[in-house]
Coordinates of C-alpha atoms in Angstrom, one line a residue:
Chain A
X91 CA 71.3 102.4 32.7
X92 CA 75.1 102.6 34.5
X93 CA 76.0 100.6 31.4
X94 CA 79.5 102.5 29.9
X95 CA 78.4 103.5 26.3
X96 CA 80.3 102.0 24.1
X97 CA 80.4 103.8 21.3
X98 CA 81.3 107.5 23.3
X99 CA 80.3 111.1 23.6
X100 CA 82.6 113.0 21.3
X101 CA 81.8 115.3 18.8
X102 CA 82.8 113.1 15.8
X103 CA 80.6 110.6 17.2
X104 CA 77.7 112.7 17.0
X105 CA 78.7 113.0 13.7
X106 CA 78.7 109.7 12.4
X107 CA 75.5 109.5 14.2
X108 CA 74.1 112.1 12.4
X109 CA 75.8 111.0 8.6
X110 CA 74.2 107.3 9.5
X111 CA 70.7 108.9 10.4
X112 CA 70.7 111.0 6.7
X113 CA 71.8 107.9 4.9
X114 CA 69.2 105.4 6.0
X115 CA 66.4 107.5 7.6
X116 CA 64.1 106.0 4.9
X117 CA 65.2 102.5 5.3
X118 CA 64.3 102.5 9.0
X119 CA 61.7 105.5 9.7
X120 CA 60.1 105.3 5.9
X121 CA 57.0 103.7 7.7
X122 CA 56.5 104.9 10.8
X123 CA 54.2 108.1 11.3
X124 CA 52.1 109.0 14.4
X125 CA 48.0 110.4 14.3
X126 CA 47.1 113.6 15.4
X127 CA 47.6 114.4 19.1
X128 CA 49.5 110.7 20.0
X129 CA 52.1 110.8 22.8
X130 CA 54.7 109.1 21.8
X131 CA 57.7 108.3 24.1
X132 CA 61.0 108.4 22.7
X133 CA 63.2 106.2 25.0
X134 CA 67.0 106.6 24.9
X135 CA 66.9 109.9 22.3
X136 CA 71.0 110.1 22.4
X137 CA 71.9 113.2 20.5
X138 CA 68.8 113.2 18.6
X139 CA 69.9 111.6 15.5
X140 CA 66.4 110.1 15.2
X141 CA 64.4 112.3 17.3
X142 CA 64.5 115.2 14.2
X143 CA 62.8 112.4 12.1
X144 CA 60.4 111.4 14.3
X145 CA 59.4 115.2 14.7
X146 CA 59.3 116.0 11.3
X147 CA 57.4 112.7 10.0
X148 CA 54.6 112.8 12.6
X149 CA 54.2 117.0 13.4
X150 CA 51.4 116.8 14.8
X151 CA 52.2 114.3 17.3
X152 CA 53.3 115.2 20.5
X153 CA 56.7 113.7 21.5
X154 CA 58.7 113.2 25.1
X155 CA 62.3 112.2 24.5
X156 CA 64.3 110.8 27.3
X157 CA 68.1 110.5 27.9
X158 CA 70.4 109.4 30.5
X159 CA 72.8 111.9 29.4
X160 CA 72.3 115.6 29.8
X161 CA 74.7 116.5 27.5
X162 CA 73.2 114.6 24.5
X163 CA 70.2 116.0 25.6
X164 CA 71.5 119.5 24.9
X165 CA 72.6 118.1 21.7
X166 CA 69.3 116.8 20.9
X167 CA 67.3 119.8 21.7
X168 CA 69.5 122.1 19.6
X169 CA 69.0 119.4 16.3
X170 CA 65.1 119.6 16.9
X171 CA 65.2 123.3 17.2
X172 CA 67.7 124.2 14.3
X173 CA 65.1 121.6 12.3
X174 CA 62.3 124.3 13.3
X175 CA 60.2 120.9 15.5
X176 CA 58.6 122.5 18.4
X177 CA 56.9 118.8 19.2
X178 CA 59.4 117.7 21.4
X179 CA 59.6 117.8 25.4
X180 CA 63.3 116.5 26.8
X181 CA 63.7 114.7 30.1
X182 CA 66.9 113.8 31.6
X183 CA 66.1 110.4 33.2
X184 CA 67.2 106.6 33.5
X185 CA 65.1 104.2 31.5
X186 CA 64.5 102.0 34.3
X187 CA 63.2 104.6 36.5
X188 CA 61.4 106.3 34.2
X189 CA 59.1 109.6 35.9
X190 CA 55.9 108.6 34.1
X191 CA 52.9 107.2 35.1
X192 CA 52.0 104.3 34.0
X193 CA 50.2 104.0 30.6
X194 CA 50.6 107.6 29.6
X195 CA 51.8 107.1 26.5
X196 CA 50.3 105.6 23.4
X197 CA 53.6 104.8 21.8
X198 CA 57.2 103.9 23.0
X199 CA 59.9 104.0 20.4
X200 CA 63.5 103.1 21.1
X201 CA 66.2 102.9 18.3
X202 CA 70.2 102.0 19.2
X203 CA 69.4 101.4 23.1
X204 CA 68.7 98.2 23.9
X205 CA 72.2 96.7 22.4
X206 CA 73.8 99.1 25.0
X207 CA 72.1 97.3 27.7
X208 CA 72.9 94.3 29.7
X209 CA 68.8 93.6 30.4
X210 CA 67.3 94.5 27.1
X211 CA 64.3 92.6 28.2
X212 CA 63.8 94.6 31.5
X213 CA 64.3 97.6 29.9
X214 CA 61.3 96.7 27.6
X215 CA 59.2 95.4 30.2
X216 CA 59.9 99.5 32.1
X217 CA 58.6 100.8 28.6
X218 CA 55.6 98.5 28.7
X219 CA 54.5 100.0 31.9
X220 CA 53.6 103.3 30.7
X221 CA 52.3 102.2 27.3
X222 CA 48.8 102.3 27.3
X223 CA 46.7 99.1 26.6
X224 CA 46.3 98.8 22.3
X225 CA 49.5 101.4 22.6
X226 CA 52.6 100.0 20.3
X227 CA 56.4 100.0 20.5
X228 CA 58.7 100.1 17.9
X229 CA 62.3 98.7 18.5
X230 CA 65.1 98.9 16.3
X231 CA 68.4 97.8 16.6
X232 CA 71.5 96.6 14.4
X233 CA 73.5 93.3 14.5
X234 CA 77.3 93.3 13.4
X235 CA 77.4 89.8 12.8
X236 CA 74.9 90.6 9.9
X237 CA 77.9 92.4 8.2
X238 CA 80.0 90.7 5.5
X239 CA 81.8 92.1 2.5
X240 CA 84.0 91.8 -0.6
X241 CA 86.5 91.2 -0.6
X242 CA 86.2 89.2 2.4
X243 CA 88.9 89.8 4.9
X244 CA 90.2 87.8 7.8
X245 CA 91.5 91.3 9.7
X246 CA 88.7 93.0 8.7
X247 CA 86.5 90.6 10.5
X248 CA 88.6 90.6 13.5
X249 CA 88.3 94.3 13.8
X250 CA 84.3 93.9 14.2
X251 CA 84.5 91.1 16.4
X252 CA 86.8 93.8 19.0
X253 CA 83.6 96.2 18.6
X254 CA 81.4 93.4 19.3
X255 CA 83.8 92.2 22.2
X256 CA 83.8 95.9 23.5
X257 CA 80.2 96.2 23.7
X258 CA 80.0 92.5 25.1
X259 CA 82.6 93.9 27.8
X260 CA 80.6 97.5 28.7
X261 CA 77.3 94.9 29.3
X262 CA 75.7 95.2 26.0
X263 CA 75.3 93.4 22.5
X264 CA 76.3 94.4 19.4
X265 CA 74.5 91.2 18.0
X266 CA 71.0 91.8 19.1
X267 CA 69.8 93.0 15.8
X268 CA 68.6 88.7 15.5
X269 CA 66.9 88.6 18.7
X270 CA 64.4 91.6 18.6
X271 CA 61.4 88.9 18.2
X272 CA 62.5 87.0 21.0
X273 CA 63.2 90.0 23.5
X274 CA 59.8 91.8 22.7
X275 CA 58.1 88.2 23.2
X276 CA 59.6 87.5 26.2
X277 CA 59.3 90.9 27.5
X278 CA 55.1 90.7 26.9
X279 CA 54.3 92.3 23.8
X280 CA 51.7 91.2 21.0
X281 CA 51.0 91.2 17.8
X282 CA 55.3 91.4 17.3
X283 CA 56.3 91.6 13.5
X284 CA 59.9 91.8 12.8
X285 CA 61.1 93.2 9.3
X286 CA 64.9 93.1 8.7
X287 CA 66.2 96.1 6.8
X288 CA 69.1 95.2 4.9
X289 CA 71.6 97.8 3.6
X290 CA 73.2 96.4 0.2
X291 CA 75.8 98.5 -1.0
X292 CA 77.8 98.2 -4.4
X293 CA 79.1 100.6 -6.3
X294 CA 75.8 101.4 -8.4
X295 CA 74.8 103.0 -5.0
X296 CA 77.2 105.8 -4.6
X297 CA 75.4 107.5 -1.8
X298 CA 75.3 104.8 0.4
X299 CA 79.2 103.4 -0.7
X300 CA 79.6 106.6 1.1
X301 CA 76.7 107.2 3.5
X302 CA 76.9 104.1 5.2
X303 CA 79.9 101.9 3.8
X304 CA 82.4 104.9 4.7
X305 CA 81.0 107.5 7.2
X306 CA 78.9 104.8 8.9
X307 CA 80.2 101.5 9.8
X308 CA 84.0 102.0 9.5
X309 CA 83.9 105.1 10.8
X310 CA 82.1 102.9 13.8
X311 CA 84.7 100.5 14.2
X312 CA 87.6 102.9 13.8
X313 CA 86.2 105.1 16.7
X314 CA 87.2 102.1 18.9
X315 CA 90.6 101.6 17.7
X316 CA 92.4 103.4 21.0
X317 CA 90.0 101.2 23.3
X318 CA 90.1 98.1 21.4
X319 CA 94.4 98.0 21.2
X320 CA 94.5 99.5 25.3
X321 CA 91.9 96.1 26.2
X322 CA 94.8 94.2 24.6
X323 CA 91.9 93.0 22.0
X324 CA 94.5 93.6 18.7
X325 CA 97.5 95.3 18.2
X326 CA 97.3 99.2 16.1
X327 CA 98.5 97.4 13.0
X328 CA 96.6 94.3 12.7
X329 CA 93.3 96.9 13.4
X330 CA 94.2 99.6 11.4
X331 CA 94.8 96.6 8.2
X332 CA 91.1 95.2 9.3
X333 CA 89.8 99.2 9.0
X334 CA 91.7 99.0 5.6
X335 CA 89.9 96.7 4.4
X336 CA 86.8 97.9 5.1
X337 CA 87.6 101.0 3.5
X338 CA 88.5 98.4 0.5
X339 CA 85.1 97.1 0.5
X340 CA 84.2 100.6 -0.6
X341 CA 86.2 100.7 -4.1
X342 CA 84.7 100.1 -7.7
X343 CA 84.5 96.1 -7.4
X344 CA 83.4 96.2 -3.5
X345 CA 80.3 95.3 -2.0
X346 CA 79.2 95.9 1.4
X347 CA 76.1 94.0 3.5
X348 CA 74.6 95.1 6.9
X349 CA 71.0 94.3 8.8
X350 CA 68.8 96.2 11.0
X351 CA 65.4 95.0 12.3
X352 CA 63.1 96.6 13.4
X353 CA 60.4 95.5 15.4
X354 CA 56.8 96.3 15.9
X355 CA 54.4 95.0 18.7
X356 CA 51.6 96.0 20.6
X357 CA 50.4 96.0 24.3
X358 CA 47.4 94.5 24.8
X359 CA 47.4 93.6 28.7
X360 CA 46.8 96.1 30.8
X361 CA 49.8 94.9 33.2
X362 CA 52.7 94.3 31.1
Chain B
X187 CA 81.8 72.9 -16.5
X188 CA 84.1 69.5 -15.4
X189 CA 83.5 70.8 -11.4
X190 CA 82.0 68.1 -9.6
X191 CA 78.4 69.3 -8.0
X192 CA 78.9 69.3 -4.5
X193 CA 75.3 68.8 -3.2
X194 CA 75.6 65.4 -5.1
X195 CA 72.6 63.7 -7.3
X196 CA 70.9 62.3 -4.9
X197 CA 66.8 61.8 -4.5
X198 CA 67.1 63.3 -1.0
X199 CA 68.6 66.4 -2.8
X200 CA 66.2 66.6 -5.8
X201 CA 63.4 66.6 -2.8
X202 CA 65.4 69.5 -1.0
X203 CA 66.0 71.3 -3.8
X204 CA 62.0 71.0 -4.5
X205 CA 61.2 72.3 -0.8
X206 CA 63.6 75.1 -1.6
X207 CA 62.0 76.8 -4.5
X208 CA 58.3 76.3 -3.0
X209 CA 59.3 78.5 -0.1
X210 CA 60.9 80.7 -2.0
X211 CA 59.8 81.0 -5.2
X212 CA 57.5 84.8 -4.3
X213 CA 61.0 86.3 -2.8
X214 CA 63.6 85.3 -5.8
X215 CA 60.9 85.0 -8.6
X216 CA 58.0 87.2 -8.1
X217 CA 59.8 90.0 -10.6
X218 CA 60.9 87.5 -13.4
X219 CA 58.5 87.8 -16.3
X220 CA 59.2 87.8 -19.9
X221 CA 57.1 88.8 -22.6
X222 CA 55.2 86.5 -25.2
X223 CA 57.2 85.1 -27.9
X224 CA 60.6 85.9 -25.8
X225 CA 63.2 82.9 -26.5
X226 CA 64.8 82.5 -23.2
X227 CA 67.9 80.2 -22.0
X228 CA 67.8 78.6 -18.6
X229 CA 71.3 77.2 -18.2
X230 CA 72.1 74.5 -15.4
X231 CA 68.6 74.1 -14.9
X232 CA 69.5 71.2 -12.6
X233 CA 66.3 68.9 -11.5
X234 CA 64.2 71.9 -13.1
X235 CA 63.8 73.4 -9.1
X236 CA 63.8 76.9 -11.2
X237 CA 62.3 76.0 -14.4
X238 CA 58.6 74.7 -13.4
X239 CA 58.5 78.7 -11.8
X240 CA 60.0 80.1 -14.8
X241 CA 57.7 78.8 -17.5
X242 CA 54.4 79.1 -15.3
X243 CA 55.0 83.0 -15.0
X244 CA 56.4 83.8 -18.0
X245 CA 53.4 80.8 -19.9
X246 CA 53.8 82.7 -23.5
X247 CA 57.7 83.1 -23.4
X248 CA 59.8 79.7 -24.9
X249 CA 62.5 78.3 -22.6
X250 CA 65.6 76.3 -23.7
X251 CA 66.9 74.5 -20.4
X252 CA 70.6 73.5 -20.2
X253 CA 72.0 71.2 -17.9
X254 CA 75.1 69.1 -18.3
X255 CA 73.6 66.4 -16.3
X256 CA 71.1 63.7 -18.4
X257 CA 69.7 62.7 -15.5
X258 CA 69.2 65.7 -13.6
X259 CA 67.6 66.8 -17.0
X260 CA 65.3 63.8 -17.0
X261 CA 63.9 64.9 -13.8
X262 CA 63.7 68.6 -14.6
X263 CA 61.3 67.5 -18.0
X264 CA 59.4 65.3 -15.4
X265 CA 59.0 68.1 -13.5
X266 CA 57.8 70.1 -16.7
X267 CA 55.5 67.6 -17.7
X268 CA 54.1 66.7 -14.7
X269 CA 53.0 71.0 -14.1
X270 CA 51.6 70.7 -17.4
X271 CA 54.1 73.2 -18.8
X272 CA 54.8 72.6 -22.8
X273 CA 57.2 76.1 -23.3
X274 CA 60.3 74.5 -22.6
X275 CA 62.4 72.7 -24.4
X276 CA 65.7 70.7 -22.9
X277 CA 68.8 70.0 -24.3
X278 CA 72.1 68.1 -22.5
X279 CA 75.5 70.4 -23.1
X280 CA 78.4 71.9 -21.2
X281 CA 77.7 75.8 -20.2
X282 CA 81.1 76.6 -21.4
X283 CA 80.4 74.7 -24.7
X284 CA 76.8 75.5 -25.7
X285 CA 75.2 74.3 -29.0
X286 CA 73.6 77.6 -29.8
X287 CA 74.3 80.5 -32.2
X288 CA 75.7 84.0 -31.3
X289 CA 72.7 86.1 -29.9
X290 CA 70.4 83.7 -30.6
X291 CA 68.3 84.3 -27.1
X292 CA 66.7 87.4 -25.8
X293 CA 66.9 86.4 -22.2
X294 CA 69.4 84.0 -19.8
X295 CA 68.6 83.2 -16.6
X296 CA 71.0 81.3 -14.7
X297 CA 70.6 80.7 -10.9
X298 CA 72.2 79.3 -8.0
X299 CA 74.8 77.5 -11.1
X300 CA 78.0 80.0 -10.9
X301 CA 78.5 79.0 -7.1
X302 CA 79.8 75.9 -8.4
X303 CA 82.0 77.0 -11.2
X304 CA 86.0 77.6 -11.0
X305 CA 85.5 80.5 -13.6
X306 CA 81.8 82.1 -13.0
X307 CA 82.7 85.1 -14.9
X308 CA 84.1 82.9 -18.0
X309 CA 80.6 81.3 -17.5
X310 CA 78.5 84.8 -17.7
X311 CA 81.0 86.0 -20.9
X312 CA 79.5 82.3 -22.4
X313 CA 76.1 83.5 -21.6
X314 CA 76.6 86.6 -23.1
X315 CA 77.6 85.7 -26.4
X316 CA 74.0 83.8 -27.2
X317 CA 72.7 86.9 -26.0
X318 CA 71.2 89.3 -28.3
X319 CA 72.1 93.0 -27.7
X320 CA 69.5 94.5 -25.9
X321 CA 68.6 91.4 -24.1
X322 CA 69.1 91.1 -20.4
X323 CA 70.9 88.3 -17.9
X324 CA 69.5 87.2 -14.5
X325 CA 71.9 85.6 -12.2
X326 CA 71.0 84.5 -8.3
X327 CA 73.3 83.2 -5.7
X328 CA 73.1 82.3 -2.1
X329 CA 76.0 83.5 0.3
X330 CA 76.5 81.4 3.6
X331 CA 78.1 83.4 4.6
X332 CA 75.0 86.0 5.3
X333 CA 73.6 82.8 7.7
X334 CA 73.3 84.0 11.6
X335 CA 70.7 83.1 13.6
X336 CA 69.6 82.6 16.8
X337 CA 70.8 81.8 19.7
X338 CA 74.6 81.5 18.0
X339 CA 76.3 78.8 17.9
X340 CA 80.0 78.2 17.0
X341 CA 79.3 74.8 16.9
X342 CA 76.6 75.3 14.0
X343 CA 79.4 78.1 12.2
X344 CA 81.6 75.6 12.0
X345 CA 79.0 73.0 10.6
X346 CA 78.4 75.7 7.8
X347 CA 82.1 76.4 7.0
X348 CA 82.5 72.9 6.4
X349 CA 80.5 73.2 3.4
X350 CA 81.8 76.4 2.3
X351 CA 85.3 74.7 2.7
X352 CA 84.0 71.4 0.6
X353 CA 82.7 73.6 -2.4
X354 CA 85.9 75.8 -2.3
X355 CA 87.8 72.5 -2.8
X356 CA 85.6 71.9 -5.2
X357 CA 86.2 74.7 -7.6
X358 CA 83.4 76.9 -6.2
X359 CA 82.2 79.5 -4.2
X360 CA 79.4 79.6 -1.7
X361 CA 80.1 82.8 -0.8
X362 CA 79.4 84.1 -4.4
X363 CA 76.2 86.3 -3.5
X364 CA 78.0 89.1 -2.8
X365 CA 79.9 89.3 -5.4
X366 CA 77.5 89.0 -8.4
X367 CA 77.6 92.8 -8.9
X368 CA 81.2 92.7 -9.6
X369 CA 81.5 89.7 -11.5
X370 CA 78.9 90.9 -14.0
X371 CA 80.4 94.0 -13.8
X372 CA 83.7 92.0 -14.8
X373 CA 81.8 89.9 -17.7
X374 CA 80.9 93.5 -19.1
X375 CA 77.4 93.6 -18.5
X376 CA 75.5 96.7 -18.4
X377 CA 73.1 98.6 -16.5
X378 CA 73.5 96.2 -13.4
X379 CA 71.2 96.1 -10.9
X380 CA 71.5 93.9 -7.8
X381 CA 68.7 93.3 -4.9
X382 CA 69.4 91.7 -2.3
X383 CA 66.6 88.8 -1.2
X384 CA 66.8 88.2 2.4
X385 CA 65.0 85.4 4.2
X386 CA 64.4 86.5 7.6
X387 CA 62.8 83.7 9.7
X388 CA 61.3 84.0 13.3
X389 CA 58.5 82.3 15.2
X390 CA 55.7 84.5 13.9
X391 CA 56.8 83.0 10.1
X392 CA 56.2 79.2 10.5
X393 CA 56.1 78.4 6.4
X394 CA 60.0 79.6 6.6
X395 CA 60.9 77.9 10.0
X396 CA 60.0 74.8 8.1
X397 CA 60.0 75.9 4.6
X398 CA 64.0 77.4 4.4
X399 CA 65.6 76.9 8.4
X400 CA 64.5 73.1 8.7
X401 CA 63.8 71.9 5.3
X402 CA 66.1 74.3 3.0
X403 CA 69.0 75.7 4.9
X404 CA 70.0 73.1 7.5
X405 CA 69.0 69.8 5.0
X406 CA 71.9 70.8 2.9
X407 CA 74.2 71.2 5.7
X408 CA 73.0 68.2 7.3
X409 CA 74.0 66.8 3.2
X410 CA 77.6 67.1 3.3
X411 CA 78.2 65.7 6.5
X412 CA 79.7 61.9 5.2
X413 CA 81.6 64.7 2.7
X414 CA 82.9 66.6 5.5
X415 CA 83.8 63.8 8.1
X416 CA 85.7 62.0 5.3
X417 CA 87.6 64.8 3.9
X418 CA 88.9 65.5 8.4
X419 CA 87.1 69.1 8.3
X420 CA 84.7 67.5 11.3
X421 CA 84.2 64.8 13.4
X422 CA 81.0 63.4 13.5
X423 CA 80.1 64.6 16.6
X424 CA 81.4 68.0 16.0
X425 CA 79.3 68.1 12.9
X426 CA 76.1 67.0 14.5
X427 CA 76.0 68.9 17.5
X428 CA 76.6 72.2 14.5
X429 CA 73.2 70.4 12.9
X430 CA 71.6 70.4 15.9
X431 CA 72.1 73.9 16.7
X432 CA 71.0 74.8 13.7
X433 CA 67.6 72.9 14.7
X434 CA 67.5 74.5 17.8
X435 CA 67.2 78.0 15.7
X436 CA 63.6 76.7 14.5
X437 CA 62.1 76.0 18.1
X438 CA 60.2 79.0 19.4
X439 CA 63.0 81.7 20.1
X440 CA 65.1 81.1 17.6
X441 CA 65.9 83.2 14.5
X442 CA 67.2 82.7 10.8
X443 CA 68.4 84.8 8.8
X444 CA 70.1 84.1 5.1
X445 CA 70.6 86.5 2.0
X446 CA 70.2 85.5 -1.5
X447 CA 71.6 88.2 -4.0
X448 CA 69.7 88.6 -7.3
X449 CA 71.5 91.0 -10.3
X450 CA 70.0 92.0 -13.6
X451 CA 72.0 93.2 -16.0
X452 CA 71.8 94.3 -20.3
X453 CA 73.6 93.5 -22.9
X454 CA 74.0 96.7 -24.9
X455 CA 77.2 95.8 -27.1
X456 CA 77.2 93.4 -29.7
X457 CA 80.4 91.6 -28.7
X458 CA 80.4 90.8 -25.3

């Protein structure tokens, strides 16, 4: 996982990460829960903005989160303690050499990883090895080009297409949202149902025009305004007019539209 | 309503427009009922694509059906007849001139009609006038705009702007979904709720792959392309390698997705 992440480690990062967690928890998590006594493997746990849900919707599961990064690990563990979850182990580790054996878990999850990495399907196929057989995996991932908006704007679009190109750039894919079906298929799994999970936002939804429109998705693309204008891929003003914009979207008459998909599938091999 | 209908009158279109509403019809229609006795205008009922749906679910409400064109209303009573429906009644007028009294209905419906006008919100203050306080408006729009799929192809983008370019030309707007909460905001309905309806199609979903990517979705791009050659916003070649592309998102891999936006709104004043 040497892949740059994109999106950074600083402290108002963690913070957006944490507003966007509260603001569509029930959107994404709403239906996943884990039985009694499961092991479920959390794979690429970041600062924990999902790993505190996971904990608290299944407490009697029994959860191992894993991170590249130590310090989001630290992060992570002080979110699931100040939330009072004591069903969560931490590992530092790299995805693809993960110190499991193989089919010790009966669940992977992974959430906001895979569009980070430059061999998604790889990664999945490492996660499928220590799934057990009849284990499942849940992955869930956004897509950028699912975002459009009123009013429509030329710069604002430009602005997510320098995220996008960033991302492409660090090895990743800010548009894999659309190809979760094909990546789980080609990476082994059965039984895969993909469900989009579309975030509409108008100004009859105030807590999302804020949640999500604001403190979510511009606050995204404006955390990679410094990198975007140093790569030469827009000029301060041009960006800072797209950003704008997107804040524009979030006045009386705006509306704002973005897609997740999440993805569910099971292992029924016993060599994935 | 003197804005020429950009799809065109053709059979091929009355067939596509046929395909259209049976694979969709659960997603956009499944939470339209009205009550027995209810008097109920459909206007721009076009080939009656919307209206069979309308007057089988709602068998004990009366429909008036407006459409400007005879023949297209020849076709929708065909249609009518031919389901065995006898609650609706058809009558040839203009939206913006309509042969009805001041809140004289309890319910509009008026869908995928205002993505062709110059003036949609003029159109919805029309509606609301033969609308009796109290009574409620259901508008649905498309957006290309919310088409992406997989694998991309800028080729197949470009195929789709040519017919968002040819109904802008036209007077109209197919980008309007997203902005049916703030136009009937603007046409001062009430209580407005909007939902979006998104068609997300994968290989697992083969009633949409042939239902909405082949048959719905890339049929009407595939119908403007004399339209688009002619007025220089393709070459031919251009514009069939787009169609293809978009055929390439039904083979095994691919993905589809596309957003239809449905709003519900009151009428609580007496003088719209």
């Amino acid at each position: 996982m040497a892949d740059p992440y994109v999106h950074g480690y600083h402290a108002r990062e963690h913070e957006r990460l944490h507003d966007q967690a509260g603001a569509l928890v029930d959107l994404l998590h709403s239906d996943t829960a884990y039985p009694s006594g499961a092991k479920v493997l959390e794979a690429g746990c970041g600062v924990g903005a999902q790993t505190v849900t996971l904990a608290q919707r299944s407490p009697d599961a029994r959860f191992v989160a894993v991170d590249v990064s130590a310090e989001s690990i630290a992060e992570a563990e002080r979110r699931v303690r100040d939330a009072g979850r004591a069903n969560v182990e931490f590992r530092q580790a790299d995805l693809f050499s993960l110190p499991f054996e193989a089919e010790s878990f009966d669940h992977v999850f992974v959430c906001f990883v895979l569009e980070h990495l430059s061999r998604p399907v790889a990664a999945l196929e490492t996660l499928g090895k220590v799934l057990r057989p009849g284990g499942t995996i849940t992955v869930i991932e956004g897509d950028h080009g699912s975002a459009y908006f009123h009013p429509d704007s030329a710069a604002a679009r430009a602005a997510i297409e320098c995220q996008v190109e960033l991302q492409r750039r660090a090895g990743g894919d800010a548009l894999i949202g659309r190809r979760v079906h094909p990546i789980m298929t080609e990476a082994g799994f059965d039984a895969i149902r993909v469900s989009p999970r579309m975030v509409y936002v108008d100004s009859s939804r105030p807590e999302l025009v804020d949640g999500f429109t604001r403190r979510t998705f511009t606050a995204m693309i404006e955390g990679v305004r410094e990198s975007a204008v140093a790569a030469g891929l827009s000029d301060a003003e041009s960006f800072d007019a797209g950003v704008r914009d997107l804040h524009r979207t979030a006045e009386a008459d705006g509306v704002f539209c973005y897609c997740f998909f999440k993805g569910v599938g099971e292992k029924w091999r016993s060599a994935v």
